[in-house]
Coordinates of C-alpha atoms and ligand atoms in Angstrom, one line a residue:
X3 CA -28.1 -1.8 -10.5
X4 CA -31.5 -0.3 -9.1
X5 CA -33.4 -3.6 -9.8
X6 CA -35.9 -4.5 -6.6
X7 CA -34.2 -7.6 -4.6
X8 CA -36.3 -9.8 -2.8
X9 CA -34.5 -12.9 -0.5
X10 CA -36.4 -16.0 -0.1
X11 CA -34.7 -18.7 2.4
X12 CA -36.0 -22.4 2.8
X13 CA -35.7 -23.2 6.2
X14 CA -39.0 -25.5 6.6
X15 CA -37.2 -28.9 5.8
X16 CA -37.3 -31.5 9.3
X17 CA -33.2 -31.9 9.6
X18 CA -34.0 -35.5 10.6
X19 CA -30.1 -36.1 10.4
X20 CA -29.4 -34.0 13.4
X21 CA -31.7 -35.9 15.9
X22 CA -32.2 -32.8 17.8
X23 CA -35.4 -31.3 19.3
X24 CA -33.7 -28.0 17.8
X25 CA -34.8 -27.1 14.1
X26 CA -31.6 -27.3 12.2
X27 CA -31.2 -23.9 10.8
X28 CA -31.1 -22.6 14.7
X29 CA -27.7 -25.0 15.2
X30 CA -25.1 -22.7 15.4
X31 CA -22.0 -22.4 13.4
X32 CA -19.6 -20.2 13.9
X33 CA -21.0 -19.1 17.6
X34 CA -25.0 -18.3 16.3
X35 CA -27.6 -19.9 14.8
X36 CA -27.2 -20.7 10.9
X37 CA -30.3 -19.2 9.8
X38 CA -29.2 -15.6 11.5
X39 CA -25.8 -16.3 9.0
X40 CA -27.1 -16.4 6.3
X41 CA -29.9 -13.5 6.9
X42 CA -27.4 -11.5 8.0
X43 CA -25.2 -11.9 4.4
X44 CA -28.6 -11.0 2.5
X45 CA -29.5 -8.1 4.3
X46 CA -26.2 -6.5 3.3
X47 CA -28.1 -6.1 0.2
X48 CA -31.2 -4.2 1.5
X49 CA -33.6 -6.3 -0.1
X50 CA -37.3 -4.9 -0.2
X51 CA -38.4 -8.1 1.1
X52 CA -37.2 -10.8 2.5
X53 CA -38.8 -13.4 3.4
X54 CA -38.3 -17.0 5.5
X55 CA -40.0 -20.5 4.7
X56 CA -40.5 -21.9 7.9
X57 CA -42.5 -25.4 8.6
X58 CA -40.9 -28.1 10.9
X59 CA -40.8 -26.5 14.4
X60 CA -42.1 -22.9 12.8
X61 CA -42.4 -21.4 16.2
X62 CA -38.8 -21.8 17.6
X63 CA -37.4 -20.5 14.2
X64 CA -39.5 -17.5 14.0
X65 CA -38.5 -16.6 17.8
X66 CA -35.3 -16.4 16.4
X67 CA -36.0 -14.4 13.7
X68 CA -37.3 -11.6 15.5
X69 CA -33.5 -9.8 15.4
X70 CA -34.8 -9.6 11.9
X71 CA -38.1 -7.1 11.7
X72 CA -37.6 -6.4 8.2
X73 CA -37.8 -10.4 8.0
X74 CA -41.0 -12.1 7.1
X75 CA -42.2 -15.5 7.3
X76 CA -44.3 -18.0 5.4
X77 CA -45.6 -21.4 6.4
X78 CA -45.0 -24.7 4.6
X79 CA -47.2 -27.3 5.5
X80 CA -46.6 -30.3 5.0
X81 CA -43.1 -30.3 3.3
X82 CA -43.5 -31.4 -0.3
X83 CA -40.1 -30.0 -2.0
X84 CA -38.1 -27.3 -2.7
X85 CA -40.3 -26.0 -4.8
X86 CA -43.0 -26.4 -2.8
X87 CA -41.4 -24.4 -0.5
X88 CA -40.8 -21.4 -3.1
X89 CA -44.5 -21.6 -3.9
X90 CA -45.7 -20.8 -0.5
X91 CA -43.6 -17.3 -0.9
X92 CA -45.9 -16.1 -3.7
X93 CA -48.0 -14.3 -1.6
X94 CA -45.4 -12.7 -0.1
X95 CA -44.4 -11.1 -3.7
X96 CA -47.6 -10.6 -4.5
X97 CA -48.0 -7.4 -7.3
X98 CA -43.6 -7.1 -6.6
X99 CA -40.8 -6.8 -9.4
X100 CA -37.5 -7.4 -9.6
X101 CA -35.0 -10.3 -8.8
X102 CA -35.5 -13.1 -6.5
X103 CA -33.0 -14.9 -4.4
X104 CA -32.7 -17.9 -3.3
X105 CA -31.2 -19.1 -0.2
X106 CA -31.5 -22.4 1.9
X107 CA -31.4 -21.8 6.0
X108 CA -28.4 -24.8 6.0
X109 CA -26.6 -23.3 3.9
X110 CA -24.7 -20.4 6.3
X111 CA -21.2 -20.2 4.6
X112 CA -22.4 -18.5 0.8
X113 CA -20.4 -15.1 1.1
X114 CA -21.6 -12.0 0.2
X115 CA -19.4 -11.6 -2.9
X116 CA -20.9 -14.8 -4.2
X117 CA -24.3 -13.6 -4.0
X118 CA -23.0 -10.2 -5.7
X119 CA -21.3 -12.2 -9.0
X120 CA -24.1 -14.3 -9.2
X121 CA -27.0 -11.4 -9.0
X122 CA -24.2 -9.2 -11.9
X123 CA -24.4 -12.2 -14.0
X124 CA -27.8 -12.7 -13.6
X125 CA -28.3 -8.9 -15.0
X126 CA -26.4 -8.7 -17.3
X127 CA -27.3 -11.9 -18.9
X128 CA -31.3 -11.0 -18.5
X129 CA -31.7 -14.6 -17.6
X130 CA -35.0 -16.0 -16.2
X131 CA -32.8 -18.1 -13.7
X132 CA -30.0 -18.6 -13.1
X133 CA -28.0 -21.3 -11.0
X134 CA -25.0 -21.0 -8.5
X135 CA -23.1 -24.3 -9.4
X136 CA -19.4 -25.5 -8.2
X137 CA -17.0 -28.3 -8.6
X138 CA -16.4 -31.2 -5.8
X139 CA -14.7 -34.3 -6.7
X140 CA -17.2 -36.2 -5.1
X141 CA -20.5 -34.0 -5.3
X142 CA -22.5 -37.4 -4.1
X143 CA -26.2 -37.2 -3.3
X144 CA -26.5 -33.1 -4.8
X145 CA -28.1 -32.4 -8.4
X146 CA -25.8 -32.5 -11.3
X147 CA -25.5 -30.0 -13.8
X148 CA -26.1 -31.7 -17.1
X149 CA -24.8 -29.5 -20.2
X150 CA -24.8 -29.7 -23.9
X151 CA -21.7 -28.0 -25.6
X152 CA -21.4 -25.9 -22.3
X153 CA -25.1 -24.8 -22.3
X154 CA -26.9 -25.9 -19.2
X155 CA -29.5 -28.8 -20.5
X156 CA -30.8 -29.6 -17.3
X157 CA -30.3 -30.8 -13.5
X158 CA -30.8 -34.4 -12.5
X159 CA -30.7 -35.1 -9.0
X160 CA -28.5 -37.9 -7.9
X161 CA -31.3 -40.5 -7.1
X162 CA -32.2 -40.5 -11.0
X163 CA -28.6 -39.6 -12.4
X164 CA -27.6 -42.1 -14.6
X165 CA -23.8 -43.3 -14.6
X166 CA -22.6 -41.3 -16.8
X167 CA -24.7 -38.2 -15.0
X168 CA -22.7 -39.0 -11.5
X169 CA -19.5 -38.8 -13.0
X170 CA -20.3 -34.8 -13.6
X171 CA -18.4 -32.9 -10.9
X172 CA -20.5 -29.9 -11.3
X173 CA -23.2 -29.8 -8.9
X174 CA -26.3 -27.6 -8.1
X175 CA -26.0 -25.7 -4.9
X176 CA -29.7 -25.3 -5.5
X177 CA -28.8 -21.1 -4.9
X178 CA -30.9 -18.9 -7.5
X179 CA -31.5 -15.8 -8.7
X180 CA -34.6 -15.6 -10.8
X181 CA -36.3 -12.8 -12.7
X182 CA -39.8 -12.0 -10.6
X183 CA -41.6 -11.3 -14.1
X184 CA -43.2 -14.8 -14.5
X185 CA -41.7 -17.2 -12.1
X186 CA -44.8 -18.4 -10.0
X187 CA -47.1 -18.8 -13.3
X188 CA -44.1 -21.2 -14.4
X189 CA -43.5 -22.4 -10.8
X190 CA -47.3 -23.5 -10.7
X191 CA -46.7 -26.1 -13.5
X192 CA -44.0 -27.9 -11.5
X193 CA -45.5 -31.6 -10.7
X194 CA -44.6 -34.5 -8.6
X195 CA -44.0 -37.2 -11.5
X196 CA -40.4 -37.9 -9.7
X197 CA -39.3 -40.6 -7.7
X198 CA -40.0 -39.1 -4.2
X199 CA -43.5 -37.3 -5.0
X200 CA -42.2 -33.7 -4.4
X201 CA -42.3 -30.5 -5.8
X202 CA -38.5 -30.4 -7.3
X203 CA -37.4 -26.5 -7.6
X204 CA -35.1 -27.6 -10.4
X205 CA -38.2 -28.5 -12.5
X206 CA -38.9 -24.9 -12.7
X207 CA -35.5 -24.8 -15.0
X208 CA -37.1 -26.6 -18.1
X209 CA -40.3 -25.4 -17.7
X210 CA -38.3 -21.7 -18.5
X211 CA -36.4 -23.6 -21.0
X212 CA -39.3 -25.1 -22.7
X213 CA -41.1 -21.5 -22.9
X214 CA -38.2 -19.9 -24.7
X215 CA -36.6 -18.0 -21.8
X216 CA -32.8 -18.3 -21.1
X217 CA -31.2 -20.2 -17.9
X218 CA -27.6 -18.8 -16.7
X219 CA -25.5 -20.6 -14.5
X220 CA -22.8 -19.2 -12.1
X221 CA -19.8 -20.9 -10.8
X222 CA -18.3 -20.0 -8.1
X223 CA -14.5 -21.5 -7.2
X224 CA -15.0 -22.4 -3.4
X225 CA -17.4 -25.1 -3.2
X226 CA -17.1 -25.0 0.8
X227 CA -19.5 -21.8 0.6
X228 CA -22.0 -24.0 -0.7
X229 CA -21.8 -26.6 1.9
X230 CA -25.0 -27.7 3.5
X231 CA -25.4 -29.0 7.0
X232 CA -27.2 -32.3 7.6
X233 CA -25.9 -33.7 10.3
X234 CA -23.5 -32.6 13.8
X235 CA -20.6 -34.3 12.2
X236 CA -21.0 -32.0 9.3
X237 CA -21.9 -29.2 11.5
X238 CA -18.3 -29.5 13.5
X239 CA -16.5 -29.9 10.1
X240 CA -18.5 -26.2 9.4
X241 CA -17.8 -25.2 12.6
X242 CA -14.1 -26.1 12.3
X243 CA -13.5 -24.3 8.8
X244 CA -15.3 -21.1 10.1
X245 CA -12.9 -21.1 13.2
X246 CA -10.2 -21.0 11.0
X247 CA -11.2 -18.5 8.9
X248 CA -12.0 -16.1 11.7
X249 CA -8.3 -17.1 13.3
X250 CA -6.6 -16.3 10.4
X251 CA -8.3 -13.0 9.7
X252 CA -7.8 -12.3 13.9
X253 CA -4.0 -13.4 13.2
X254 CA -3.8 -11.1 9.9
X255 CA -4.9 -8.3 12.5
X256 CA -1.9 -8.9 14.9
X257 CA -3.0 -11.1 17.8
X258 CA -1.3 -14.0 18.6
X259 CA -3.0 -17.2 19.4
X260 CA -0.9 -20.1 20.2
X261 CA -3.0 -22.9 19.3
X262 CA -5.6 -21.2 16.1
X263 CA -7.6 -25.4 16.6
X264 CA -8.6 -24.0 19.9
X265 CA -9.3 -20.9 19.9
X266 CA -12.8 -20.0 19.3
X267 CA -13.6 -16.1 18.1
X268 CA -17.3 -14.9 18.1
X269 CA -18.3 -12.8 14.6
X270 CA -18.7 -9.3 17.0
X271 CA -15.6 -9.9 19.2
X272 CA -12.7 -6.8 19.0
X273 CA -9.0 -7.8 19.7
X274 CA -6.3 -5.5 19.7
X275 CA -2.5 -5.6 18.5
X276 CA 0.0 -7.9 20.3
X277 CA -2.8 -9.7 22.3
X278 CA -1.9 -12.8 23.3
X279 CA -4.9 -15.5 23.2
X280 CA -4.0 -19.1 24.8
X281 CA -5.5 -22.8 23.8
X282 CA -9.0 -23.6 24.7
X283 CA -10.4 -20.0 25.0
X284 CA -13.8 -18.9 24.3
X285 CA -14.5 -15.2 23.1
X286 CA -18.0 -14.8 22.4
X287 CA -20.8 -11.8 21.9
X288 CA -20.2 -8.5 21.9
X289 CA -16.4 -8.5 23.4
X290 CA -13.8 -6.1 23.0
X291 CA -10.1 -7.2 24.2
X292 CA -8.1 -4.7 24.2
X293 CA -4.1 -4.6 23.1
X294 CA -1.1 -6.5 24.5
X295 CA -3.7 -8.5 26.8
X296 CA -2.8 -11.9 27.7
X297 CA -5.7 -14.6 28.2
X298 CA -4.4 -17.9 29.6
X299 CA -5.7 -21.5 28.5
X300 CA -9.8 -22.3 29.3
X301 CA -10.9 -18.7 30.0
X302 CA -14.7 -17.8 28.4
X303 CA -15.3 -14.1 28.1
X304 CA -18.9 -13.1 27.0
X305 CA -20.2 -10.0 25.9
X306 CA -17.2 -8.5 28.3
X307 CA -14.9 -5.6 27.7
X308 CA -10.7 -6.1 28.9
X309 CA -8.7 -3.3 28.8
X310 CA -5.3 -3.2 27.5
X311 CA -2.4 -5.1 29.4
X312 CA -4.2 -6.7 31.7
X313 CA -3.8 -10.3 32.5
X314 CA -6.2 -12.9 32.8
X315 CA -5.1 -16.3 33.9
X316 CA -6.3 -20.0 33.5
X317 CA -9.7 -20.6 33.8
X318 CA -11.3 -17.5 34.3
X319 CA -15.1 -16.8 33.3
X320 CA -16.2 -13.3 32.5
X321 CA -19.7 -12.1 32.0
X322 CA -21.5 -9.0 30.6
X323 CA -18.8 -6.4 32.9
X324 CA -16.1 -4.3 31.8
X325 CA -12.3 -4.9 33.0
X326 CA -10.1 -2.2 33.2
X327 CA -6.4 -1.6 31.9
X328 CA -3.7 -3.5 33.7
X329 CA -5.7 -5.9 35.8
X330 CA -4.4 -8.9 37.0
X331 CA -7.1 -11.7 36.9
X332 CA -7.5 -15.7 37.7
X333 CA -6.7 -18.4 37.9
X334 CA -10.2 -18.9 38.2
X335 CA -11.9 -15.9 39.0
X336 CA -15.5 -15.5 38.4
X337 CA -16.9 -11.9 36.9
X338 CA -20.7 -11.8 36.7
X339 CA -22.8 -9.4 34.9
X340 CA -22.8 -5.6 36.0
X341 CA -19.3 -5.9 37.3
X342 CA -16.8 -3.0 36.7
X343 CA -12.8 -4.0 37.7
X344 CA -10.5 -0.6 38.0
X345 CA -7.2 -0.2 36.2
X346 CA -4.4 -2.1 37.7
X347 CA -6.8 -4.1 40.0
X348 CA -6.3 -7.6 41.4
X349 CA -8.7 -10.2 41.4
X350 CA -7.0 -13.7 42.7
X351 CA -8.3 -17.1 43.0
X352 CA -11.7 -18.2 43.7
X353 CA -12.9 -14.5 43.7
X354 CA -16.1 -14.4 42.7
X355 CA -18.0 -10.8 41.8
X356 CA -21.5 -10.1 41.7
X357 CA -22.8 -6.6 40.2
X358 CA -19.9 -5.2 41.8
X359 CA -17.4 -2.3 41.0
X360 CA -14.1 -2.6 42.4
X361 CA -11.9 1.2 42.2
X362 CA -8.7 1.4 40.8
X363 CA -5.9 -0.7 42.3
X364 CA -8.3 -2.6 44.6
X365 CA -7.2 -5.8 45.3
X366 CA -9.1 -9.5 46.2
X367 CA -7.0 -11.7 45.6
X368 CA -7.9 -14.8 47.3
X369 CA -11.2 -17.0 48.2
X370 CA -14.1 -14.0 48.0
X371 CA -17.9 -13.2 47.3
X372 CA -18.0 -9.5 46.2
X373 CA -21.7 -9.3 45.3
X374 CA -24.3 -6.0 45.0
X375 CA -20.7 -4.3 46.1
X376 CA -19.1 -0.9 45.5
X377 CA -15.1 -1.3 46.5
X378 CA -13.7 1.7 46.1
X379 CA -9.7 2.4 44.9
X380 CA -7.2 0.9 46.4
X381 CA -9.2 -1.1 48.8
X382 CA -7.3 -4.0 50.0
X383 CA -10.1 -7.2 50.8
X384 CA -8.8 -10.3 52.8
X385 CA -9.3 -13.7 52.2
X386 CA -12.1 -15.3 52.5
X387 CA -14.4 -11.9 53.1
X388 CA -17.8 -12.2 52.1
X389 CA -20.3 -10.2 51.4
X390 CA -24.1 -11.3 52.9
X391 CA -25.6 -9.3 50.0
X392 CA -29.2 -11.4 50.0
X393 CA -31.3 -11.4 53.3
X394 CA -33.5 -14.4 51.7
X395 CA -35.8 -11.9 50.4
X396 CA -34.2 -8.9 49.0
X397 CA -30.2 -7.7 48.0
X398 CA -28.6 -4.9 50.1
X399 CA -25.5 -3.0 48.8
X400 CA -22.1 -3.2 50.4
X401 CA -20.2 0.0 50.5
X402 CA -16.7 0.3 50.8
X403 CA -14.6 4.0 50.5
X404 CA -11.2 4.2 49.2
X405 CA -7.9 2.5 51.1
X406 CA -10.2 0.7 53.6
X407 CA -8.7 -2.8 54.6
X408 CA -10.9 -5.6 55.0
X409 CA -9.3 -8.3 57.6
X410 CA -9.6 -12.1 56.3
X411 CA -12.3 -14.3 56.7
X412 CA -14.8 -10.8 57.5
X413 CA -18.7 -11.2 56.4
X414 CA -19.9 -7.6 55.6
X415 CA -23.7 -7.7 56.3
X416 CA -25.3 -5.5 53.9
X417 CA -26.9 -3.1 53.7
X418 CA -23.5 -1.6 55.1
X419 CA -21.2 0.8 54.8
X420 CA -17.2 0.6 55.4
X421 CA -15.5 3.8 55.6
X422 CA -12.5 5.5 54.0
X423 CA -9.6 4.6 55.4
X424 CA -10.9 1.9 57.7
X425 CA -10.1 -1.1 59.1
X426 CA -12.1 -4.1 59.5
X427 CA -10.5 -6.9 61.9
X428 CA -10.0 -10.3 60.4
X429 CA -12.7 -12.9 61.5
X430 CA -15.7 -9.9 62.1
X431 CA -19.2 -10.0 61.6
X432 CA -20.0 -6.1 60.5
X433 CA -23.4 -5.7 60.5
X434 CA -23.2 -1.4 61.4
X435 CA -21.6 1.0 59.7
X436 CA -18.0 1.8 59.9
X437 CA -16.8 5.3 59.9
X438 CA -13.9 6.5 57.8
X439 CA -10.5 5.6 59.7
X440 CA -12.1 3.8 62.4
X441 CA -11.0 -0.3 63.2
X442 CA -13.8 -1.9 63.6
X443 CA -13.6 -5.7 65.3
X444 CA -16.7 -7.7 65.3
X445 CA -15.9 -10.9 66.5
X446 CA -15.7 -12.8 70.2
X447 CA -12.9 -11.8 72.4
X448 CA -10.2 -14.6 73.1
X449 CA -9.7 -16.0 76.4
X450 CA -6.7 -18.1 76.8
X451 CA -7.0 -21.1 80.0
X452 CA -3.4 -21.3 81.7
X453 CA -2.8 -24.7 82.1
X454 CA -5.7 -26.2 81.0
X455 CA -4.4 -29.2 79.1
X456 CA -2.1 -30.6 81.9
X457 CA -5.8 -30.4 84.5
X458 CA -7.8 -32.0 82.0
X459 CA -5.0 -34.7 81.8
X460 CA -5.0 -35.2 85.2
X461 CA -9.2 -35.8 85.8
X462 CA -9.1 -37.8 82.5
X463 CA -8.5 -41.6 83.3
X464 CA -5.9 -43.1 81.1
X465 CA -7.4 -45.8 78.2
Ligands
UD1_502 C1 -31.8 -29.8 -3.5 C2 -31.8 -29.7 -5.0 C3 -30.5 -30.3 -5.5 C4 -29.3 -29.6 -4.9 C5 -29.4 -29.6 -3.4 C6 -28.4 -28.7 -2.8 C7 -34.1 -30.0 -5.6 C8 -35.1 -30.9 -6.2 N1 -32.9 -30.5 -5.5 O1 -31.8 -31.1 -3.1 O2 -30.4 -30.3 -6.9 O3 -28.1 -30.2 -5.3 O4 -30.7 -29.0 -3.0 O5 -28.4 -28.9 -1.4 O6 -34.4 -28.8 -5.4 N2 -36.8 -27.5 2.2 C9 -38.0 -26.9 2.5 N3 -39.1 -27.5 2.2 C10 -39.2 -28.6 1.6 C11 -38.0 -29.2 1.2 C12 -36.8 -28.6 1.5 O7 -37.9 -25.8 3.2 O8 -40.3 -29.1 1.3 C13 -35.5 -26.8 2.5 C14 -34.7 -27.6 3.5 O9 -35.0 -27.2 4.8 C15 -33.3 -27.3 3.0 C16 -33.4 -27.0 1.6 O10 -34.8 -26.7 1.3 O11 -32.8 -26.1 3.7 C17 -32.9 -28.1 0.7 O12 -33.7 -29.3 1.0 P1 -33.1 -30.7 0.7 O13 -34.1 -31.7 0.9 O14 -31.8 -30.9 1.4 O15 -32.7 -30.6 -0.8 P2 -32.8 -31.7 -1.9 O16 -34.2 -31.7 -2.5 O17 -32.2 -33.0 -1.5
CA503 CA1 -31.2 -33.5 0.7

C-alpha cells in the first residue's frame, strides 16, 4: 500500500496520577522511556511525518525526543482534550495526504502488527476513521463503543455512559487511523458542550457520520496492548507484563534464567545459548552476553560485552567495557567504563577497574584499584595494590608488561612503568620505573630490637 503515513502522538496531558516532577510519557517501561516505545513501533513504518504533541513539561520531553530527528513536535497550550490536542498538529500536515495515525505517548505496549491490521482495514474499507477497539471485562473509566446491529453508532465516554452503556465491554483505545482528505475541516467543528469543557477527539466520529462518510472499527484480541499508564502502580503492572514477555522470548532463544520475576532484560541486550542468568539481575543498554556464561544473583551489566564461558559471580557491576572469554569475575567486582578484561582473566573481590585493560590470564583477585591501567597477560597483582592514578589535578597511566608480579598491598604511583617479567615487593611505594625482570622493593627496611620487650618491662613500673 503506497498511501503517505503520517503518526501523530499525544503526549501533552499533565499525568497528575504519577506525582512525579517527570512528564509521564518519559517513565520507563520496559527499561526506556514510554514515549521512545511507542516512537520506535511507528517508525517501523517510515512515516513521512511524524509528529509529537507535547505541552505539560514540553522541554524535558522534546530533550528526549532528540533520538528521533525525523520526529517533530507541536505545542498544546493549555490542555483542552484530545482533540484539542490533534488540532494543534494541523499545521504540521499542512498541504499533506494520506493516512493519519493516531497514537497516545502512555500507551507504549500497541505492537506493530496491530498498527498494520488496523491501517489494512482502514484501506481497504476507505473509511474516514477508523477506531482500534478491544474487549475487557471491566473496561471502567474508557469510552464505550456503542453499536447499532454491529454498526459503530457512536462512543460515549464513561462519565456520560448510561447503565446500559457501561455494561458494553467494548471500549475505545482512542487509537485511529483517519483519512488526511478532510479531517481538520471536520475536526474544527468539534465543541466543548460535554461535561468537562474539552475538545473530545471522539466527537470528530459523528461529525464524519453526520456528513455521510463511513467510520470502521478494528478489534484487536489483546486488550493489554492498549493499556494506558496513569499511575506507578499501573506502570509496575506494565513493567511486570513486558518483563515477561522479553523472558519468555530470551527463554524461547535458549538461556536459562532461574527465577524469569527477576530477571530484568533491556530491548538491545544479546544473550547466547546455554547462558545461565540468576535472580535479581539487571541487563541493560547495548549488552551482548555471550554463550554458556553464568551471571550469579544481583549482578547489573550496562552497555557491556561478556564473552562466552566466563563467570561472573554475586554482585558484580559492569559498565560500558568489554569482558573477555573465560573470565572469572566477583563476587563484587567493580568494572567501570573503558575497561577491557583478557580471556581467562581473574578479577576477585573488591577489585575495582578504572579505564583499565588487563591481558590475557591476568589475575586481581582480591581488594584492588586498577585505574587509567594497562596490565599486560598473565600479570599476577597482589592484594590490596593500588594504583595512585590522579595526582589531585590530572590522571597518569600505570604500565605494567606481561608476567610481572605485583607484591600485596604495593601503590604504583603513576605515571609509571612496571616491567616484563618484574617483580614488585609486597608493601612498596613505586614511584620510578621498573625495568623488565628487575625486583624492585620500595618500602622501609626492618629492624628487629633483641630483647626489647623483657627491658621495657623492666623500666616500666608495675600498675
Ligand atoms: C480518551 C478517549 C476515550 C478512550 C481513552 C483511552 C476522548 C474524549 N476520550 O479518554 O474514549 O477510551 O482516551 O485511553 O478522546 N492528551 C493530550 N492533550 C489533552 C488531553 C489529552 O495530549 O488535552 C493526551 C494525554 O496525555 C494522553 C491521551 O491524550 O496521552 C489521552 O488522554 P486522557 O485524558 O487519558 O484520555 P480521556 O479523554 O480520558
Ligand atoms: Ca483519562
Amino acid at each position: 500500500m503506497s498511501t503517505p503515513l503520517h503518526f501523530v502522538t499525544l503526549a501533552a496531558g499533565k499525568g497528575t496520577r504519577m506525582k512525579s516532577e517527570l512528564p509521564k510519557v518519559l517513565h520507563a517501561v520496559g527499561g526506556e522511556p514510554m514515549i521512545v516505545r511507542i516512537l520506535r513501533t511507528a517508525s517501523h513504518f517510515q512515516p513521512v511525518t511524524s509528529t509529537v504533541v507535547v505541552g505539560h513539561m514540553a522541554d524535558k520531553v522534546r530533550a528526549t525526543l532528540t533520538a528521533f530527528p525525523g520526529v517533530g513536535t507541536v505545542v498544546q497550550e493549555p490542555q483542552l482534550g484530545t482533540g484539542h490536542a490533534l488540532m494543534q498538529a494541523q499545521p504540521a500536515l499542512a498541504g499533506k495526504s494520506g493516512t493519519v495515525v493516531l497514537l497516545y505517548g502512555d500507551v507504549p505496549m500497541l505492537s506493530q502488527a496491530s498498527i498494520a491490521n488496523l491501517l489494512a482495514h482502514h484501506h481497504q474499507t476507505g473509511a474516514a476513521a477508523t477506531v482500534l477497539t478491544a474487549h475487557l471485562d471491566d473496561p471502567s473509566g474508557l469510552g464505550r463503543i456503542v453499536r447499532e446491529n454491529g454498526r459503530f453508532q457512536r462512543i460515549v465516554e464513561e462519565r456520560d455512559a448510561s447503565p446500559a452503556e457501561k455494561a458494553i465491554t467494548e471500549f475505545n483505545s482512542g487509537i485511529y487511523a483517519f483519512a488526511l482528505d478532510g479531517l481538520f475541516e471536520a475536526l474544527n467543528r468539534i465543541g466543548t458542550a460535554n461535561d468537562q469543557g474539552e475538545y473530545y477527539l471522539t466527537d470528530l466520529l459523528g461529525i464524519f457520520l453526520a456528513d455521510g462518510r463511513r467510520i470502521e472499527t478494528y478489534t484487536i484480541p489483546d486488550a493489554d496492548e492498549l493499556r494506558g499508564v496513569n499511575s506507578r502502580a499501573e506502570l509496575a503492572v506494565m513493567n511486570a507484563q513486558v518483563r515477561d514477555q522479553r523472558n519468555a522470548a530470551v527463554m524461547a532463544a535458549g538461556v536459562t534464567l532461574i527465577d524469569p520475576t527477576s530477571a530484568w532484560i533491556g530491548p538491545d541486550v544479546h544473550i547466547g545459548r546455554d547462558t545461565t542468568i540468576h535472580p535479581n539481575v539487571y541487563l541493560e543498554g547495548r549488552t551482548t552476553i555471550g554463550s554458556n556464561v553464568e551471571i550469579h544473583a544481583g549482578v547489573r551489566v550496562i552497555n557491556a560485552t561478556i564473552g562466552d564461558g566466563t563467570i561472573v559471580q554475586n554482585y558484580c557491576v559492569v559498565r560500558d567495557s568489554t569482558i573477555d572469554a573465560n573470565v572469572a569475575m566477583g563476587p563484587f567486582s567493580h568494572i567501570r567504563p573503558d575497561s577491557h578484561v583478557g580471556p581467562g582473566a581473574h578479577i576477585g573481590n573488591f577489585v575495582e577497574l578504572k579505564k583499565t585493560t588487563l591481558g590475557p590470564g591476568a589475575k586481581a583477585n582480591h581488594l584492588a584499584y586498577l585505574g587509567d591501567a594497562s596490565v599486560g597477560a598473565k600479570v599476577n597483582v597482589g592484594a590490596g595494590v593500588i594504583t595512585c592514578n590522579y595526582d589531585g589535578v590530572h590522571k597518569h597511566r600505570t604500565v605494567i608488561g606481561d608476567g610481572a608480579f605485583i607484591g600485596t598491598d604495593s601503590q604504583l604511583v603513576a605515571p609509571v612503568t612496571v616491567g616484563a617479567e618484574a617483580y614488585v615487593a609486597a608493601g612498596s611505594t613505586i614511584t620510578e620505573d621498573v625495568p623488565d625482570g628487575a625486583l624492585a622493593i620500595g618500602r622501609g627496611r626492618q629492624e628487629n630490637k633483641a630483647g626489647w620487650v623483657a627491658k621495657r618491662k623492666g623500666k616500666t613500673p608495675a600498675k
